[in-house]
PDB file of C-alpha atoms and ligand atoms in Angstrom:
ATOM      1  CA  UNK A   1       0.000   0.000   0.000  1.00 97.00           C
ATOM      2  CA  UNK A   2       1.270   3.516  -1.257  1.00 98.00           C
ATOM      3  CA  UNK A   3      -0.002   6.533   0.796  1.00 98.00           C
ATOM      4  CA  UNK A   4       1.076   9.874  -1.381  1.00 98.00           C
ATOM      5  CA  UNK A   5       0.588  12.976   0.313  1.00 98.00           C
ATOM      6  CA  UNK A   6      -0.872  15.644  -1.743  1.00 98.00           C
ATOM      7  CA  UNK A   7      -1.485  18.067   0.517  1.00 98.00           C
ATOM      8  CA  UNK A   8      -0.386  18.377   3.905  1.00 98.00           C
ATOM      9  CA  UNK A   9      -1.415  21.905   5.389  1.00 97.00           C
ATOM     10  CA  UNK A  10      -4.119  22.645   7.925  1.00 96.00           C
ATOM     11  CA  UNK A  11      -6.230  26.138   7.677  1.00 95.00           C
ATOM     12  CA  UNK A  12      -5.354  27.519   4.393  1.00 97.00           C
ATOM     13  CA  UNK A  13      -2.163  26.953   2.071  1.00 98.00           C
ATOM     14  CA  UNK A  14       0.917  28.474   2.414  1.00 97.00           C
ATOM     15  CA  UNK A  15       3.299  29.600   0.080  1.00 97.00           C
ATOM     16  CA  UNK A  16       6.893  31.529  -0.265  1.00 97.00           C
ATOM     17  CA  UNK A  17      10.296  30.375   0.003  1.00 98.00           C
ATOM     18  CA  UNK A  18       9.937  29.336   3.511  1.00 98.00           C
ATOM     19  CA  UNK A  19       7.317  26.775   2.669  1.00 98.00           C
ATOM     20  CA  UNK A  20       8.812  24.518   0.077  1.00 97.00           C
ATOM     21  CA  UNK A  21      10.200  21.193   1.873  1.00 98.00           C
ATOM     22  CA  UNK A  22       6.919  20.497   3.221  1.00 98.00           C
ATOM     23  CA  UNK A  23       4.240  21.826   0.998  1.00 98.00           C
ATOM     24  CA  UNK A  24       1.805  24.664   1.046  1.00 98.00           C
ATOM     25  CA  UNK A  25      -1.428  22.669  -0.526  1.00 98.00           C
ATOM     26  CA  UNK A  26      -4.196  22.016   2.248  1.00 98.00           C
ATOM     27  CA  UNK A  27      -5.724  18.336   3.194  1.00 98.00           C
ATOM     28  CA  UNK A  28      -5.693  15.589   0.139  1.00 98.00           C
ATOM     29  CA  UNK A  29      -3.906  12.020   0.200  1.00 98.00           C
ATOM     30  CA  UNK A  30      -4.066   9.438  -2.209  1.00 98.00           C
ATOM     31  CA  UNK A  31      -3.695   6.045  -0.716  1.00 98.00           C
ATOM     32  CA  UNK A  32      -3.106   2.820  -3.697  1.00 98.00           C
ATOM     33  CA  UNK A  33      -3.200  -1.085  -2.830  1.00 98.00           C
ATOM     34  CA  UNK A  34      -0.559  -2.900  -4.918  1.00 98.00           C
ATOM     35  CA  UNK A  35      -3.418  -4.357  -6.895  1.00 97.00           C
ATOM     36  CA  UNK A  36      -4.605  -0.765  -7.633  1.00 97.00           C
ATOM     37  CA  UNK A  37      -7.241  -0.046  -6.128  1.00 98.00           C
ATOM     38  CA  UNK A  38      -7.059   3.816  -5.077  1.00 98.00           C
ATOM     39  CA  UNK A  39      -9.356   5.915  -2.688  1.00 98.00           C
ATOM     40  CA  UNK A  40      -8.636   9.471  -2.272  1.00 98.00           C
ATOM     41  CA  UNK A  41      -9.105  10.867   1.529  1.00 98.00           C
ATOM     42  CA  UNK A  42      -9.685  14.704   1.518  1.00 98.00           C
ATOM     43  CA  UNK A  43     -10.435  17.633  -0.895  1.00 98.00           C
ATOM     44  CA  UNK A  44      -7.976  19.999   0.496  1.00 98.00           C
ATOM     45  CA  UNK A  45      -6.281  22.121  -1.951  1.00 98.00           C
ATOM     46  CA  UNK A  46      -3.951  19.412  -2.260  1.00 98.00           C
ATOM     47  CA  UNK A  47      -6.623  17.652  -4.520  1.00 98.00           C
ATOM     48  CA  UNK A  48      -6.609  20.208  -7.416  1.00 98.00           C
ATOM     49  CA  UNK A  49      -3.339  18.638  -8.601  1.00 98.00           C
ATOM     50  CA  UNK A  50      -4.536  14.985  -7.834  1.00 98.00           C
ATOM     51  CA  UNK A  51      -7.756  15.437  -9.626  1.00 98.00           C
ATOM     52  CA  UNK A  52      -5.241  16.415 -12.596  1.00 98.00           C
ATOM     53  CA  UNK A  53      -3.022  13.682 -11.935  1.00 98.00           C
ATOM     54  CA  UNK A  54      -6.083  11.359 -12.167  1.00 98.00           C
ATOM     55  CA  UNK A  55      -7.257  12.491 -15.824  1.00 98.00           C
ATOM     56  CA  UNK A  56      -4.400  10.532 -17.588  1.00 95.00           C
ATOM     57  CA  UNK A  57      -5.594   7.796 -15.685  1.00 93.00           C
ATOM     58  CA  UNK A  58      -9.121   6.425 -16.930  1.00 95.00           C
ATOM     59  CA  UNK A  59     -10.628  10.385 -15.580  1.00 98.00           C
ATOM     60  CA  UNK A  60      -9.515  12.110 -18.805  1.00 98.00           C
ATOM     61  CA  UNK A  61     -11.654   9.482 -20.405  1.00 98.00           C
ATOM     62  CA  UNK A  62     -15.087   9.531 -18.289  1.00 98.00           C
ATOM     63  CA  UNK A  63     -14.134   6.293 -17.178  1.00 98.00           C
ATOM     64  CA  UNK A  64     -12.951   6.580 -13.750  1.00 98.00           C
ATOM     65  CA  UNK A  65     -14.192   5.904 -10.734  1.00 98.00           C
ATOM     66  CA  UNK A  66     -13.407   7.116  -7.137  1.00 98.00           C
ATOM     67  CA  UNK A  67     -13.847   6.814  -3.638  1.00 98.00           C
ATOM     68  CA  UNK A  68     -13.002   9.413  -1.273  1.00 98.00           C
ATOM     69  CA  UNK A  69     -13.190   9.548   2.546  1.00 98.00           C
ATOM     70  CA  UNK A  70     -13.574  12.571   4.230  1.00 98.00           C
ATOM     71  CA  UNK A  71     -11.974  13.749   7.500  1.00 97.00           C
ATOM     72  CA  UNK A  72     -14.638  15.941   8.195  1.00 96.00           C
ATOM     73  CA  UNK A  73     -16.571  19.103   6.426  1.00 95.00           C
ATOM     74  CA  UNK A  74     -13.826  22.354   7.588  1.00 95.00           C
ATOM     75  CA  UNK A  75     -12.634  24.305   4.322  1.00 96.00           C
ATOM     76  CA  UNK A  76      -9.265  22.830   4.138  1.00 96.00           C
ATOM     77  CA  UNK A  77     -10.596  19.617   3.673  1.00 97.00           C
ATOM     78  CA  UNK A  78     -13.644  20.379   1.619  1.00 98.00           C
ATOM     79  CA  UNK A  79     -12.880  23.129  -0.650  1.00 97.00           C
ATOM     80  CA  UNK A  80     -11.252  21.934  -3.575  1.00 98.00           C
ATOM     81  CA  UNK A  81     -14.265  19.532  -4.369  1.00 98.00           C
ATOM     82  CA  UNK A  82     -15.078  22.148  -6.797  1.00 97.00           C
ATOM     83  CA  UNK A  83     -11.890  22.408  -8.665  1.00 98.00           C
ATOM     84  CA  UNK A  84     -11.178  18.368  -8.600  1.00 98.00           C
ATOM     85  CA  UNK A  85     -11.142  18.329 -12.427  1.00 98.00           C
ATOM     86  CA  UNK A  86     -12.789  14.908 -12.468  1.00 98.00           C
ATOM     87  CA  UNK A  87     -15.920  16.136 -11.570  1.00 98.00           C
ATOM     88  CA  UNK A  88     -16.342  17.843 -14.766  1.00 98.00           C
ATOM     89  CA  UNK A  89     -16.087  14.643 -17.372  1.00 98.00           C
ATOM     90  CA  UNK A  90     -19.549  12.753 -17.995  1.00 98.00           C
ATOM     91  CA  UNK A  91     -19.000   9.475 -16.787  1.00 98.00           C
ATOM     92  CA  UNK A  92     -16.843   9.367 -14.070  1.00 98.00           C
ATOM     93  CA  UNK A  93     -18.351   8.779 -10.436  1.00 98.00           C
ATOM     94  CA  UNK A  94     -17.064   9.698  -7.196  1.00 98.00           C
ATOM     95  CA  UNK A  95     -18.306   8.547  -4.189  1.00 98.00           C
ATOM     96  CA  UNK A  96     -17.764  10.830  -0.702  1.00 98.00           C
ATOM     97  CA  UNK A  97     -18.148   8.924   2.458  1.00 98.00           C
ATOM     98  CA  UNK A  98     -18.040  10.967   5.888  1.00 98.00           C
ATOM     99  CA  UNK A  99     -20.412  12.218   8.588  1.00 96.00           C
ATOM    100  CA  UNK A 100     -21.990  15.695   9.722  1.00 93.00           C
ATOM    101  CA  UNK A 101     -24.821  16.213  12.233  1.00 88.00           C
ATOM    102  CA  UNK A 102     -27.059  16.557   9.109  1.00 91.00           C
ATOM    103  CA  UNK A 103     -26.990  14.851   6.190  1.00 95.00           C
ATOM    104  CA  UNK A 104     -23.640  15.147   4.429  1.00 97.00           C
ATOM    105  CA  UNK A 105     -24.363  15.788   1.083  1.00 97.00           C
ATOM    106  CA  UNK A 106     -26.362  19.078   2.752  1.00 96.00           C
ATOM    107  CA  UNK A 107     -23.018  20.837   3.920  1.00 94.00           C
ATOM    108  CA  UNK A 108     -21.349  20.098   0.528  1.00 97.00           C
ATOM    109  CA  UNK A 109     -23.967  21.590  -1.350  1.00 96.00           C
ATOM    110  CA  UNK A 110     -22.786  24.396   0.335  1.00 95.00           C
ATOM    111  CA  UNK A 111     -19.936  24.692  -0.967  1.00 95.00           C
ATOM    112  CA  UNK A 112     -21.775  25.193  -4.640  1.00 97.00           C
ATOM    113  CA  UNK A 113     -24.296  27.845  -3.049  1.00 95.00           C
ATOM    114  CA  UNK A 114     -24.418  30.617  -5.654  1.00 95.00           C
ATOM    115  CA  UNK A 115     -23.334  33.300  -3.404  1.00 96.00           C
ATOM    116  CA  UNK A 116     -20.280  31.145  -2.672  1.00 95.00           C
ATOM    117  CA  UNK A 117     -19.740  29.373  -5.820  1.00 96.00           C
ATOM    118  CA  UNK A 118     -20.577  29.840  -9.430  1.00 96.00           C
ATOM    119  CA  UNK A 119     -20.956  26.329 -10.438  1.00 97.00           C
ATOM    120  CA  UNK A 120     -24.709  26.680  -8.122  1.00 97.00           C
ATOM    121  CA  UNK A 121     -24.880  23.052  -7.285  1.00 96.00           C
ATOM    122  CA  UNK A 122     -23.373  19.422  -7.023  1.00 96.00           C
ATOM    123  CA  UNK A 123     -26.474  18.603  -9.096  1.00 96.00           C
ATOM    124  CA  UNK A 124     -24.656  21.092 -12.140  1.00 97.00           C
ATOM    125  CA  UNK A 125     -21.421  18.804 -11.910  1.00 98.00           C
ATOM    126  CA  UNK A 126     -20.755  16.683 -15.130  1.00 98.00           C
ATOM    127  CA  UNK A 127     -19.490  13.675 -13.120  1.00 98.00           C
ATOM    128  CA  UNK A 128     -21.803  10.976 -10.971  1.00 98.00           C
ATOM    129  CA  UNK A 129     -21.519  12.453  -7.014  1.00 98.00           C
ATOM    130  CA  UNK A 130     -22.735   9.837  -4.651  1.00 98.00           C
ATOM    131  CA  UNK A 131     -22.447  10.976  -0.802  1.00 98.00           C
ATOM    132  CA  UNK A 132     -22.502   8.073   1.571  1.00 98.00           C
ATOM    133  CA  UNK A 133     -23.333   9.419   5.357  1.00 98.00           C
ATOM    134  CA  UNK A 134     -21.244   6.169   7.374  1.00 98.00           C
ATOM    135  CA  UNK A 135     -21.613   5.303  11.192  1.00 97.00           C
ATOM    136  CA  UNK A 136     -19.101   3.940  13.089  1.00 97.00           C
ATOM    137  CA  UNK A 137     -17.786   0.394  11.575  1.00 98.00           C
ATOM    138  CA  UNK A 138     -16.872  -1.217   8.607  1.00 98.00           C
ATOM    139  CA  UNK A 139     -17.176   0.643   5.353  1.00 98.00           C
ATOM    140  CA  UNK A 140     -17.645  -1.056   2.484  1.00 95.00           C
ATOM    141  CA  UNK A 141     -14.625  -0.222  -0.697  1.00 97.00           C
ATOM    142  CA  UNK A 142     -13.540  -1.640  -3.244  1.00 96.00           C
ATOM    143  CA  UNK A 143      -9.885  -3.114  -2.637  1.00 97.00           C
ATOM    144  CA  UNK A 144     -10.005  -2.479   0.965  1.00 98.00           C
ATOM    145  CA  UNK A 145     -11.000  -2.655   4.538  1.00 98.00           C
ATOM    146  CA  UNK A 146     -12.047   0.775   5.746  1.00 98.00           C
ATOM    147  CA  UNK A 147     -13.660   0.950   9.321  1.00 98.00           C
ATOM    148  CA  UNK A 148     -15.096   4.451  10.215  1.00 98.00           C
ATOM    149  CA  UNK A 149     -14.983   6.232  13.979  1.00 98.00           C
ATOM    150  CA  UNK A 150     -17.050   9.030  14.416  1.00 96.00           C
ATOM    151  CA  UNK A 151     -14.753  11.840  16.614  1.00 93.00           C
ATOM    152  CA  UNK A 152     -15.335  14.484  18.289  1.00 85.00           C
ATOM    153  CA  UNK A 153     -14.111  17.793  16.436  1.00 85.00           C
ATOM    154  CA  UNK A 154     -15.702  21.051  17.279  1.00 82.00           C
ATOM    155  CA  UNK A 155     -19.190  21.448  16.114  1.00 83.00           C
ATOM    156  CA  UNK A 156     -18.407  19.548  12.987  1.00 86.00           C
ATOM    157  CA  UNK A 157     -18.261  15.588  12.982  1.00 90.00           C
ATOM    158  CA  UNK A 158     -14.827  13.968  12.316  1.00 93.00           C
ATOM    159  CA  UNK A 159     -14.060  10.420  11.069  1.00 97.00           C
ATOM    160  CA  UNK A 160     -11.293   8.484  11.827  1.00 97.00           C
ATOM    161  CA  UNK A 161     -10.386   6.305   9.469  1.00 98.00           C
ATOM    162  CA  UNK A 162      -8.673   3.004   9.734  1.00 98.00           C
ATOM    163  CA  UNK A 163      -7.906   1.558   5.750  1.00 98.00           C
ATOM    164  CA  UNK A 164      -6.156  -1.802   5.313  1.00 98.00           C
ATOM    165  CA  UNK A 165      -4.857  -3.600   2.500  1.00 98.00           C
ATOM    166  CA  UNK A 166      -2.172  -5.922   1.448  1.00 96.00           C
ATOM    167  CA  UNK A 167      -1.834  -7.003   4.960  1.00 97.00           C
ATOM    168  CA  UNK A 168      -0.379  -3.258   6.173  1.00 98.00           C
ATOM    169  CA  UNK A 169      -3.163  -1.174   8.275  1.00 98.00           C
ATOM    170  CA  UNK A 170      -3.011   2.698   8.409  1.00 98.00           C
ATOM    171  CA  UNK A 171      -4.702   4.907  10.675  1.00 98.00           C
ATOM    172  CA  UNK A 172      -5.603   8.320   9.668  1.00 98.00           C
ATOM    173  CA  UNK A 173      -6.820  10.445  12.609  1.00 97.00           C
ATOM    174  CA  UNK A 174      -6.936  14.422  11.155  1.00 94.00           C
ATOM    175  CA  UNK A 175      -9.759  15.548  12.667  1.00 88.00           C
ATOM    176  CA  UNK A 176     -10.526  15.140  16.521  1.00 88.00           C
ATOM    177  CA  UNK A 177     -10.508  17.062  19.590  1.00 86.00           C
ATOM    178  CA  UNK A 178      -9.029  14.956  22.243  1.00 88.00           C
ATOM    179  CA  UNK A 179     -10.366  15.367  25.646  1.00 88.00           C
ATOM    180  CA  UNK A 180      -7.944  16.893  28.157  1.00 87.00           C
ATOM    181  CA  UNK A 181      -7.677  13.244  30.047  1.00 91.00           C
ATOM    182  CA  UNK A 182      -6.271  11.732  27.053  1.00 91.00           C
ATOM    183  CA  UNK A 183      -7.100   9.557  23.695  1.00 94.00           C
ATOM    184  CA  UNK A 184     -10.317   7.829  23.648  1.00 95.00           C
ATOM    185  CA  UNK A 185     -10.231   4.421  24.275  1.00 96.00           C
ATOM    186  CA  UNK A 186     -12.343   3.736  21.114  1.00 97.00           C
ATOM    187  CA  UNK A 187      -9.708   6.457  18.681  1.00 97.00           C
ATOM    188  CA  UNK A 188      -7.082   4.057  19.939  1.00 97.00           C
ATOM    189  CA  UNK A 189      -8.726   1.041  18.929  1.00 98.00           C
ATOM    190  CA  UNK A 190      -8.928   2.148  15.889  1.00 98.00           C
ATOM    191  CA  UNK A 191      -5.292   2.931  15.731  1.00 98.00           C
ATOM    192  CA  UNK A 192      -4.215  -0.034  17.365  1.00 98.00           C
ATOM    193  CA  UNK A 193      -1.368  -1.580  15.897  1.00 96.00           C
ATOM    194  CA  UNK A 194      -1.248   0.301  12.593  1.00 98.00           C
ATOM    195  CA  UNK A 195       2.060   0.323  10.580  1.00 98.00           C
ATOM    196  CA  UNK A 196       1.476   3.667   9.753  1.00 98.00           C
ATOM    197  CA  UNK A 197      -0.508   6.381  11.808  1.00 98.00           C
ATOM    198  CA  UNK A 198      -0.573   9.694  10.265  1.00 98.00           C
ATOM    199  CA  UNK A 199      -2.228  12.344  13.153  1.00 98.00           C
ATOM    200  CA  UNK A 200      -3.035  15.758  12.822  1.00 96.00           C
ATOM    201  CA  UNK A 201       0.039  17.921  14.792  1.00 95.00           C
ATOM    202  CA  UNK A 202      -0.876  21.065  14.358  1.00 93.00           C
ATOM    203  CA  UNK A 203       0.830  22.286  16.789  1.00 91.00           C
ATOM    204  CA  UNK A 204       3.727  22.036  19.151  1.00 89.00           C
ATOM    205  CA  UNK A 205       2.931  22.391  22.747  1.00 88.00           C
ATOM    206  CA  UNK A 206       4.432  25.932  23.461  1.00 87.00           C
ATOM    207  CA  UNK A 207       2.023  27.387  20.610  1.00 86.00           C
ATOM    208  CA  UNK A 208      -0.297  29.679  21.420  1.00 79.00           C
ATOM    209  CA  UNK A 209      -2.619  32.053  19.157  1.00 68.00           C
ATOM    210  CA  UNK A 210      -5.307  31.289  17.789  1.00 73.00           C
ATOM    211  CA  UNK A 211      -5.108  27.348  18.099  1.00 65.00           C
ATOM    212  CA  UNK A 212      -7.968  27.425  20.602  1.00 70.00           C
ATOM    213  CA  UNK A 213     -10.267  28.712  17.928  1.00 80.00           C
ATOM    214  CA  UNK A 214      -9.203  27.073  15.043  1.00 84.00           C
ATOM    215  CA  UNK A 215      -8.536  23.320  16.390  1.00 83.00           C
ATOM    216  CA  UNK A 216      -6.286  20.943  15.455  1.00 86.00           C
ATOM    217  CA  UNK A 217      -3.975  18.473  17.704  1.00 89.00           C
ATOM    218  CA  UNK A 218      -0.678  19.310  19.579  1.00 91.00           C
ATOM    219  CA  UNK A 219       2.140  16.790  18.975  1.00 94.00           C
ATOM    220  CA  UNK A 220       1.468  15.633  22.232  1.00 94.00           C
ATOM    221  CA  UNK A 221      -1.900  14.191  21.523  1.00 95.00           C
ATOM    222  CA  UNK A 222      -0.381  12.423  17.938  1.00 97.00           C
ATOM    223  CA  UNK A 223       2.200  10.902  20.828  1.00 97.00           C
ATOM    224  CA  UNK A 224      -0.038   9.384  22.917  1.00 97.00           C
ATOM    225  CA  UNK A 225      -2.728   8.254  20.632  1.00 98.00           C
ATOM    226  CA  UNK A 226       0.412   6.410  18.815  1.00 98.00           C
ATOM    227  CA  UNK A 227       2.294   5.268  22.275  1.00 98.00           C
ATOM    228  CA  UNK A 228      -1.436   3.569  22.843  1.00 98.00           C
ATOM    229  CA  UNK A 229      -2.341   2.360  20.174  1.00 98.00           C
ATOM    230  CA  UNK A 230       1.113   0.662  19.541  1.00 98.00           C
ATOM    231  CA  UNK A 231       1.578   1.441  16.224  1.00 98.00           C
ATOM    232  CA  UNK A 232       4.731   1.520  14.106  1.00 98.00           C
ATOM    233  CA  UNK A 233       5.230   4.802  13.093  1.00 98.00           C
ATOM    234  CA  UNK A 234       4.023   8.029  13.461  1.00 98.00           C
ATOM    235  CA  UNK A 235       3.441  10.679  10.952  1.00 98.00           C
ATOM    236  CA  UNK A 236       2.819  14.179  11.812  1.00 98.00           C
ATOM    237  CA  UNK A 237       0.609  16.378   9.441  1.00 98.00           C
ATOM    238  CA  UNK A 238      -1.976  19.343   9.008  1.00 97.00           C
ATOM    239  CA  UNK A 239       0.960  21.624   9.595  1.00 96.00           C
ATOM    240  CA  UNK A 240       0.155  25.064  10.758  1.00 94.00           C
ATOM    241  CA  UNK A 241       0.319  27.185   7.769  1.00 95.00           C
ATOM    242  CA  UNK A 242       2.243  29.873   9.500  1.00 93.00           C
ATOM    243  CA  UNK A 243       4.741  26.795  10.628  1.00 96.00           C
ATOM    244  CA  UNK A 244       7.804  27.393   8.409  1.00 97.00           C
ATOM    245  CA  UNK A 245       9.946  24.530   6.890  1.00 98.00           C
ATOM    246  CA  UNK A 246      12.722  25.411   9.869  1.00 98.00           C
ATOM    247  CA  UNK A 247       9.624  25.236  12.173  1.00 97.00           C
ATOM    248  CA  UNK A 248       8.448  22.020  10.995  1.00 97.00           C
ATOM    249  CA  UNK A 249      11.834  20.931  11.312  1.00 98.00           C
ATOM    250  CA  UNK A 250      11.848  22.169  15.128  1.00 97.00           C
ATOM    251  CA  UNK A 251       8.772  20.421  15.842  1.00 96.00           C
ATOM    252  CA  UNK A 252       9.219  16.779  14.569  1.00 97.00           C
ATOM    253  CA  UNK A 253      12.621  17.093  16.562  1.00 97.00           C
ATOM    254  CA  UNK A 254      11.063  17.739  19.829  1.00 96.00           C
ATOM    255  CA  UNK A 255       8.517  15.229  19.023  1.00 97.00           C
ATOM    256  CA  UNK A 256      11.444  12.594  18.772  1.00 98.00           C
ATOM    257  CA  UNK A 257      12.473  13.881  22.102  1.00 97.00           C
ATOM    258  CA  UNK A 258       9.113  12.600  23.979  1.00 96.00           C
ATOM    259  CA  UNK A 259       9.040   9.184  22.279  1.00 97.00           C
ATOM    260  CA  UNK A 260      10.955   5.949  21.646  1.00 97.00           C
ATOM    261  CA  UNK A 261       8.833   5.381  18.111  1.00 98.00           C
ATOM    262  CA  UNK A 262       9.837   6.613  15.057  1.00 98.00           C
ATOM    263  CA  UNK A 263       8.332  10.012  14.033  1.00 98.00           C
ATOM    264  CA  UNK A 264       8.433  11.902  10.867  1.00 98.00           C
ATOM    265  CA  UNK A 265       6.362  15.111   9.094  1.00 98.00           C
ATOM    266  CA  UNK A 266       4.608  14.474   5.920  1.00 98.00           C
ATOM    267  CA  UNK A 267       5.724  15.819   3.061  1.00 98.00           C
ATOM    268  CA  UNK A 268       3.820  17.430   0.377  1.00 98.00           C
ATOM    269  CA  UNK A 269       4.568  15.041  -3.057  1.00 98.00           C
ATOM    270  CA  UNK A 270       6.426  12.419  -1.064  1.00 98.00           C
ATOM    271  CA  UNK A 271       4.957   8.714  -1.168  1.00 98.00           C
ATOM    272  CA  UNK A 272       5.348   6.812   2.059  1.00 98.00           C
ATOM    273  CA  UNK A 273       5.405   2.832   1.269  1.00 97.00           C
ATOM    274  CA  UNK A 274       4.134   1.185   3.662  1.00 97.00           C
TER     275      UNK A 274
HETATM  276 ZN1   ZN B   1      -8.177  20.953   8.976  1.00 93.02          ZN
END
């Protein structure tokens, strides 16, 4: 299984001189079985250069077909749905899976509200949208075994998702507000014993600002989730968009500091084998 990250950024994208080791694009991943199969997790910015990537692949053609699970509904994971170039060829389908307090295909059609978007509605795209609401358990795709944990993230709903295939598990947890007594005991079931889990770091534990109001983890919660759940290896991502390269740099180093297990920052374009 071949994770590639496409976008790595939490908030909004970043961009400059300052910014280029680890990416500027927000939220998108592509994960690929060695058989294939693909699903797509995100529609960060990060997904306007996948969706491209995608139409010399079957997309360009109307003949593609994709599933794509959501971390949850926030812009930076949401907001490139209407620039994900697929969307616009008759014949493909992509199918959405995630969870809001409503129904889910209700908050996307927001994003196509006139007043916010010219395109007016999902209905208007070229492509077959299918939006799947899940619950917490297994989650039927092609290729793989996806199980789905509803989280708590602000007022939105997150999923954490757990997505195994050629006998390698990752866990993706980018969306969750952990309580202040610790990791869930169900979030770490769901992480337990993955090769890979990549957690939402936002932030190192000194930061300040406006992480209160915007969300997003502290390398301390990615730590314990991981120490847990006993996984493998930890990836940090959703980097602060005002987090340089040198501050990224800064913060995976005193994440090595507070644990034994091996602990890295994804990397916008980089594929992680796993
Ligand atoms: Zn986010």
């Amino acid at each position: 299984m071949k994770v590639r990250f496409w976008g790595v950024r939490g908030f909004y994208p970043a961009s400059g001189g300052r910014f280029v080791r680890y990416g500027g694009n927000t939220a998108a991943l592509e994960v690929v079985s060695d058989r294939g199969a693909r699903l797509g997790i995100d529609f960060g910015t990060g997904a306007i250069p996948f969706g491209r990537a995608l139409l010399g692949q079957g997309f360009g053609a109307g003949k593609g077909a994709l599933p794509v699970l959501l971390s949850h509904t926030h812009l930076d994971h949401t907001a490139a749905l209407p620039f994900f170039m697929p969307v616009f060829i008759p014949g493909n389908r992509v199918d959405i899976y995630g969870a809001a307090s409503g129904p889910l295909r209700a908050l996307l059609e927001a994003l196509f509200n006139p007043h916010v978007c010219p395109i007016n509605s999902l209905d208007n795209l070229a492509a077959t949208i299918r939006v799947h609401d899940v619950v917490d358990g297994p989650v039927a795709i092609d290729g793989f075994v996806v199980e789905a944990l509803r989280v708590p993230h602000g007022q939105a709903t997150g999923v954490a998702w757990r997505i195994e295939a050629d006998g390698k598990r990752l866990a993706v947890i980018t969306a969750i507000d952990h309580p202040p007594s610790g990791p869930l005991a169900a979030t770490v079931a769901l992480a337990r014993g993955a090769d890979v889990l990549l957690h939402d770091a936002t932030w190192s534990p000194s930061d300040n600002g406006p992480a209160g109001l915007w969300g997003g983890a502290r390398t301390t919660a990615a730590i314990a989730v991981a120490e847990q759940a006993e996984v493998r290896r930890l990836v940090l991502t959703h980097h602060a968009p005002q987090h340089d390269d040198a501050a990224i740099d800064a913060l995976v180093r005193d994440a090595r500091a507070h644990t034994r297990l091996p602990v890295e920052a994804a990397i916008e374009g980089e594929v992680l084998e796993i």
